[in-house]
Structures are given as C-alpha cells and as structure tokens.
Amino acid sequence: MKTGTKVVTIISVVAVLVLAGWFWFTYYFVFAEGVKAGELNRFTYKGYIFKTYEGKIIQAGYNSENAKGTIQSNEFDFSVESEEVADKLMKSTGKTVELHYKEYKGALPWRGMQKFVVDSIISVSQNDMPLNVPIF
C-alpha cells in the first residue's frame, strides 16, 4: 500500500470513530437523571413517520428572580418510550404525577421529540380541588 493511501485510510478511520463517538454521546449518553412532579396537563401519541408519546406537566412554584413572591408555573415537556408507562399516563391526565426521567443531549425521532425521556412513574395522586370550583 502506498503512503498516501495509508494516510487517507487512517484519517478516514479516525474521522468515522470521532463521528460515531459524537453521535453516541449526543443521542445515547444519559446526561442526567432525575424526578419531576406536577400536574399532567396533556399526553399525546403523535408524529408523521415515527409515532411517539409526548407529554407535559405543569409545576407550580414561586418566581424569585423578577418579582419577589409571585406565583409562576413551569412546564416540563417529555417523551415516553415504554408503552406500559404511556398507558398509565394516558389514564392520569389532570392528576398530580411524579415521574423519573433521563436527559439526553439530543432527541432521536423514534425515541420522541424531547431530550427528556420518562422511563417510570413514581406516583400518581388525585388532585384535591374539584375542577368546577372557581379560583379567585
């Protein structure tokens, strides 16, 4: 083999390995794990080519940065891979849920639209306030 061919082969192999490492780190390396709790606002099964389960929980809290003591809500958008977890969440809309999730650096179309992927449900509890009571 000629020297030029060896150099091109080595550079190509290194480039493929670096690209594969970047792809694995971005889409398969679990960056963080955690638990989020809040009211399950919506849970859907959607997509054009890859149908995925997507949900949103609303987390109530206090805003301490802009105006002291004001109430704000934070939204947590997530995807679900497991059909078993998705079936339980489909029946829990409007309830307070506690979810365990994994965070990736990027989203894959067949895994979901979000980089947060819920893998288990820790708890589901009924909200105490009836829906037809006005809040003043």
PDB file of C-alpha atoms in Angstrom:
ATOM      1  CA  MET A   1       0.000   0.000   0.000  1.00  0.00           C
ATOM      2  CA  LYS A   2       1.283   3.439  -0.837  1.00  0.00           C
ATOM      3  CA  THR A   3       1.940   6.054   1.843  1.00  0.00           C
ATOM      4  CA  GLY A   4      -0.789   8.370   0.536  1.00  0.00           C
ATOM      5  CA  THR A   5      -3.360   5.584   0.645  1.00  0.00           C
ATOM      6  CA  LYS A   6      -2.358   4.686   4.210  1.00  0.00           C
ATOM      7  CA  VAL A   7      -2.732   8.292   5.353  1.00  0.00           C
ATOM      8  CA  VAL A   8      -6.178   8.618   3.741  1.00  0.00           C
ATOM      9  CA  THR A   9      -7.276   5.292   5.299  1.00  0.00           C
ATOM     10  CA  ILE A  10      -6.072   6.294   8.769  1.00  0.00           C
ATOM     11  CA  ILE A  11      -7.701   9.733   8.543  1.00  0.00           C
ATOM     12  CA  SER A  12     -10.964   8.146   7.333  1.00  0.00           C
ATOM     13  CA  VAL A  13     -10.999   5.596  10.180  1.00  0.00           C
ATOM     14  CA  VAL A  14     -10.270   8.292  12.778  1.00  0.00           C
ATOM     15  CA  ALA A  15     -12.990  10.551  11.317  1.00  0.00           C
ATOM     16  CA  VAL A  16     -15.556   7.716  11.411  1.00  0.00           C
ATOM     17  CA  LEU A  17     -14.624   6.869  15.023  1.00  0.00           C
ATOM     18  CA  VAL A  18     -14.867  10.520  16.096  1.00  0.00           C
ATOM     19  CA  LEU A  19     -18.234  10.878  14.346  1.00  0.00           C
ATOM     20  CA  ALA A  20     -19.530   7.662  15.952  1.00  0.00           C
ATOM     21  CA  GLY A  21     -18.339   8.855  19.371  1.00  0.00           C
ATOM     22  CA  TRP A  22     -20.040  12.219  18.930  1.00  0.00           C
ATOM     23  CA  PHE A  23     -23.279  10.535  17.804  1.00  0.00           C
ATOM     24  CA  TRP A  24     -23.255   8.168  20.808  1.00  0.00           C
ATOM     25  CA  PHE A  25     -22.502  11.000  23.243  1.00  0.00           C
ATOM     26  CA  THR A  26     -25.217  13.267  21.811  1.00  0.00           C
ATOM     27  CA  TYR A  27     -28.037  10.735  21.448  1.00  0.00           C
ATOM     28  CA  TYR A  28     -27.351   7.759  23.743  1.00  0.00           C
ATOM     29  CA  PHE A  29     -25.272   9.020  26.684  1.00  0.00           C
ATOM     30  CA  VAL A  30     -27.519   9.747  29.672  1.00  0.00           C
ATOM     31  CA  PHE A  31     -26.519  13.283  30.643  1.00  0.00           C
ATOM     32  CA  ALA A  32     -28.711  13.446  33.770  1.00  0.00           C
ATOM     33  CA  GLU A  33     -31.407  11.540  35.643  1.00  0.00           C
ATOM     34  CA  GLY A  34     -33.995  12.994  37.939  1.00  0.00           C
ATOM     35  CA  VAL A  35     -37.547  13.248  39.187  1.00  0.00           C
ATOM     36  CA  LYS A  36     -40.139  15.872  38.263  1.00  0.00           C
ATOM     37  CA  ALA A  37     -43.557  16.287  39.827  1.00  0.00           C
ATOM     38  CA  GLY A  38     -46.554  18.282  38.738  1.00  0.00           C
ATOM     39  CA  GLU A  39     -49.992  18.137  37.183  1.00  0.00           C
ATOM     40  CA  LEU A  40     -50.116  16.124  33.969  1.00  0.00           C
ATOM     41  CA  ASN A  41     -51.501  18.707  31.547  1.00  0.00           C
ATOM     42  CA  ARG A  42     -51.505  16.680  28.335  1.00  0.00           C
ATOM     43  CA  PHE A  43     -50.344  13.364  26.995  1.00  0.00           C
ATOM     44  CA  THR A  44     -50.493  12.537  23.280  1.00  0.00           C
ATOM     45  CA  TYR A  45     -49.436   9.958  20.726  1.00  0.00           C
ATOM     46  CA  LYS A  46     -48.311  11.854  17.656  1.00  0.00           C
ATOM     47  CA  GLY A  47     -45.917  12.053  14.739  1.00  0.00           C
ATOM     48  CA  TYR A  48     -45.777  11.887  10.952  1.00  0.00           C
ATOM     49  CA  ILE A  49     -43.409   8.975  10.381  1.00  0.00           C
ATOM     50  CA  PHE A  50     -42.387   7.964  13.895  1.00  0.00           C
ATOM     51  CA  LYS A  51     -45.370   7.947  16.275  1.00  0.00           C
ATOM     52  CA  THR A  52     -44.181   8.833  19.785  1.00  0.00           C
ATOM     53  CA  TYR A  53     -45.748   9.558  23.155  1.00  0.00           C
ATOM     54  CA  GLU A  54     -45.350  13.180  24.232  1.00  0.00           C
ATOM     55  CA  GLY A  55     -46.468  14.814  27.462  1.00  0.00           C
ATOM     56  CA  LYS A  56     -46.348  17.975  29.519  1.00  0.00           C
ATOM     57  CA  ILE A  57     -46.575  18.525  33.258  1.00  0.00           C
ATOM     58  CA  ILE A  58     -47.194  21.876  34.894  1.00  0.00           C
ATOM     59  CA  GLN A  59     -45.145  22.597  38.005  1.00  0.00           C
ATOM     60  CA  ALA A  60     -46.370  25.339  40.314  1.00  0.00           C
ATOM     61  CA  GLY A  61     -43.788  27.458  42.060  1.00  0.00           C
ATOM     62  CA  TYR A  62     -42.631  30.871  43.149  1.00  0.00           C
ATOM     63  CA  ASN A  63     -40.670  33.267  40.984  1.00  0.00           C
ATOM     64  CA  SER A  64     -37.845  34.761  42.989  1.00  0.00           C
ATOM     65  CA  GLU A  65     -35.855  36.395  40.187  1.00  0.00           C
ATOM     66  CA  ASN A  66     -38.115  39.015  38.582  1.00  0.00           C
ATOM     67  CA  ALA A  67     -40.793  39.876  41.126  1.00  0.00           C
ATOM     68  CA  LYS A  68     -40.421  38.573  44.629  1.00  0.00           C
ATOM     69  CA  GLY A  69     -43.166  36.264  45.817  1.00  0.00           C
ATOM     70  CA  THR A  70     -45.113  35.977  42.558  1.00  0.00           C
ATOM     71  CA  ILE A  71     -46.561  32.629  41.571  1.00  0.00           C
ATOM     72  CA  GLN A  72     -45.450  31.115  38.293  1.00  0.00           C
ATOM     73  CA  SER A  73     -45.821  27.778  36.573  1.00  0.00           C
ATOM     74  CA  ASN A  74     -43.041  25.861  34.902  1.00  0.00           C
ATOM     75  CA  GLU A  75     -43.699  23.417  32.103  1.00  0.00           C
ATOM     76  CA  PHE A  76     -41.824  20.148  31.670  1.00  0.00           C
ATOM     77  CA  ASP A  77     -42.113  18.620  28.195  1.00  0.00           C
ATOM     78  CA  PHE A  78     -41.122  14.966  27.915  1.00  0.00           C
ATOM     79  CA  SER A  79     -41.300  11.869  25.730  1.00  0.00           C
ATOM     80  CA  VAL A  80     -42.044   8.266  26.709  1.00  0.00           C
ATOM     81  CA  GLU A  81     -40.629   5.144  25.029  1.00  0.00           C
ATOM     82  CA  SER A  82     -42.384   2.434  27.041  1.00  0.00           C
ATOM     83  CA  GLU A  83     -45.969   1.588  26.063  1.00  0.00           C
ATOM     84  CA  GLU A  84     -46.662   0.368  29.609  1.00  0.00           C
ATOM     85  CA  VAL A  85     -45.700   3.761  31.087  1.00  0.00           C
ATOM     86  CA  ALA A  86     -47.591   5.555  28.292  1.00  0.00           C
ATOM     87  CA  ASP A  87     -50.799   3.607  29.003  1.00  0.00           C
ATOM     88  CA  LYS A  88     -50.668   4.591  32.683  1.00  0.00           C
ATOM     89  CA  LEU A  89     -50.039   8.244  31.817  1.00  0.00           C
ATOM     90  CA  MET A  90     -52.909   8.277  29.291  1.00  0.00           C
ATOM     91  CA  LYS A  91     -55.230   7.470  32.207  1.00  0.00           C
ATOM     92  CA  SER A  92     -53.654  10.059  34.524  1.00  0.00           C
ATOM     93  CA  THR A  93     -54.277  13.353  32.723  1.00  0.00           C
ATOM     94  CA  GLY A  94     -55.265  16.046  35.216  1.00  0.00           C
ATOM     95  CA  LYS A  95     -53.694  14.226  38.145  1.00  0.00           C
ATOM     96  CA  THR A  96     -50.516  15.040  40.020  1.00  0.00           C
ATOM     97  CA  VAL A  97     -47.736  12.732  38.897  1.00  0.00           C
ATOM     98  CA  GLU A  98     -44.164  12.136  39.971  1.00  0.00           C
ATOM     99  CA  LEU A  99     -42.016  10.939  37.061  1.00  0.00           C
ATOM    100  CA  HIS A 100     -38.465   9.596  36.787  1.00  0.00           C
ATOM    101  CA  TYR A 101     -36.693  10.788  33.631  1.00  0.00           C
ATOM    102  CA  LYS A 102     -33.411  10.574  31.753  1.00  0.00           C
ATOM    103  CA  GLU A 103     -31.972  13.581  29.961  1.00  0.00           C
ATOM    104  CA  TYR A 104     -30.043  13.219  26.724  1.00  0.00           C
ATOM    105  CA  LYS A 105     -28.166  15.946  24.844  1.00  0.00           C
ATOM    106  CA  GLY A 106     -30.306  15.417  21.742  1.00  0.00           C
ATOM    107  CA  ALA A 107     -33.610  13.872  20.659  1.00  0.00           C
ATOM    108  CA  LEU A 108     -33.996  10.962  18.242  1.00  0.00           C
ATOM    109  CA  PRO A 109     -37.156  10.862  16.094  1.00  0.00           C
ATOM    110  CA  TRP A 110     -38.028   7.265  17.058  1.00  0.00           C
ATOM    111  CA  ARG A 111     -37.454   7.937  20.781  1.00  0.00           C
ATOM    112  CA  GLY A 112     -39.502  11.129  20.945  1.00  0.00           C
ATOM    113  CA  MET A 113     -39.429  14.844  20.231  1.00  0.00           C
ATOM    114  CA  GLN A 114     -37.915  15.834  23.580  1.00  0.00           C
ATOM    115  CA  LYS A 115     -34.494  15.275  25.097  1.00  0.00           C
ATOM    116  CA  PHE A 116     -36.202  14.340  28.391  1.00  0.00           C
ATOM    117  CA  VAL A 117     -37.434  10.724  28.310  1.00  0.00           C
ATOM    118  CA  VAL A 118     -39.638   9.438  31.144  1.00  0.00           C
ATOM    119  CA  ASP A 119     -38.865   5.814  31.968  1.00  0.00           C
ATOM    120  CA  SER A 120     -41.036   5.224  35.052  1.00  0.00           C
ATOM    121  CA  ILE A 121     -43.860   6.611  37.156  1.00  0.00           C
ATOM    122  CA  ILE A 122     -43.082   7.021  40.830  1.00  0.00           C
ATOM    123  CA  SER A 123     -46.552   8.064  41.964  1.00  0.00           C
ATOM    124  CA  VAL A 124     -49.933   9.287  40.748  1.00  0.00           C
ATOM    125  CA  SER A 125     -52.253  11.143  43.108  1.00  0.00           C
ATOM    126  CA  GLN A 126     -55.672  12.674  42.685  1.00  0.00           C
ATOM    127  CA  ASN A 127     -55.780  16.470  42.887  1.00  0.00           C
ATOM    128  CA  ASP A 128     -57.622  17.723  45.956  1.00  0.00           C
ATOM    129  CA  MET A 129     -59.504  20.566  44.241  1.00  0.00           C
ATOM    130  CA  PRO A 130     -62.566  19.763  42.099  1.00  0.00           C
ATOM    131  CA  LEU A 131     -62.414  21.110  38.546  1.00  0.00           C
ATOM    132  CA  ASN A 132     -65.677  23.086  38.731  1.00  0.00           C
ATOM    133  CA  VAL A 133     -64.685  25.330  41.677  1.00  0.00           C
ATOM    134  CA  PRO A 134     -63.739  28.875  40.582  1.00  0.00           C
ATOM    135  CA  ILE A 135     -60.398  30.213  41.796  1.00  0.00           C
ATOM    136  CA  PHE A 136     -60.318  33.847  42.911  1.00  0.00           C
TER     137      PHE A 136
END
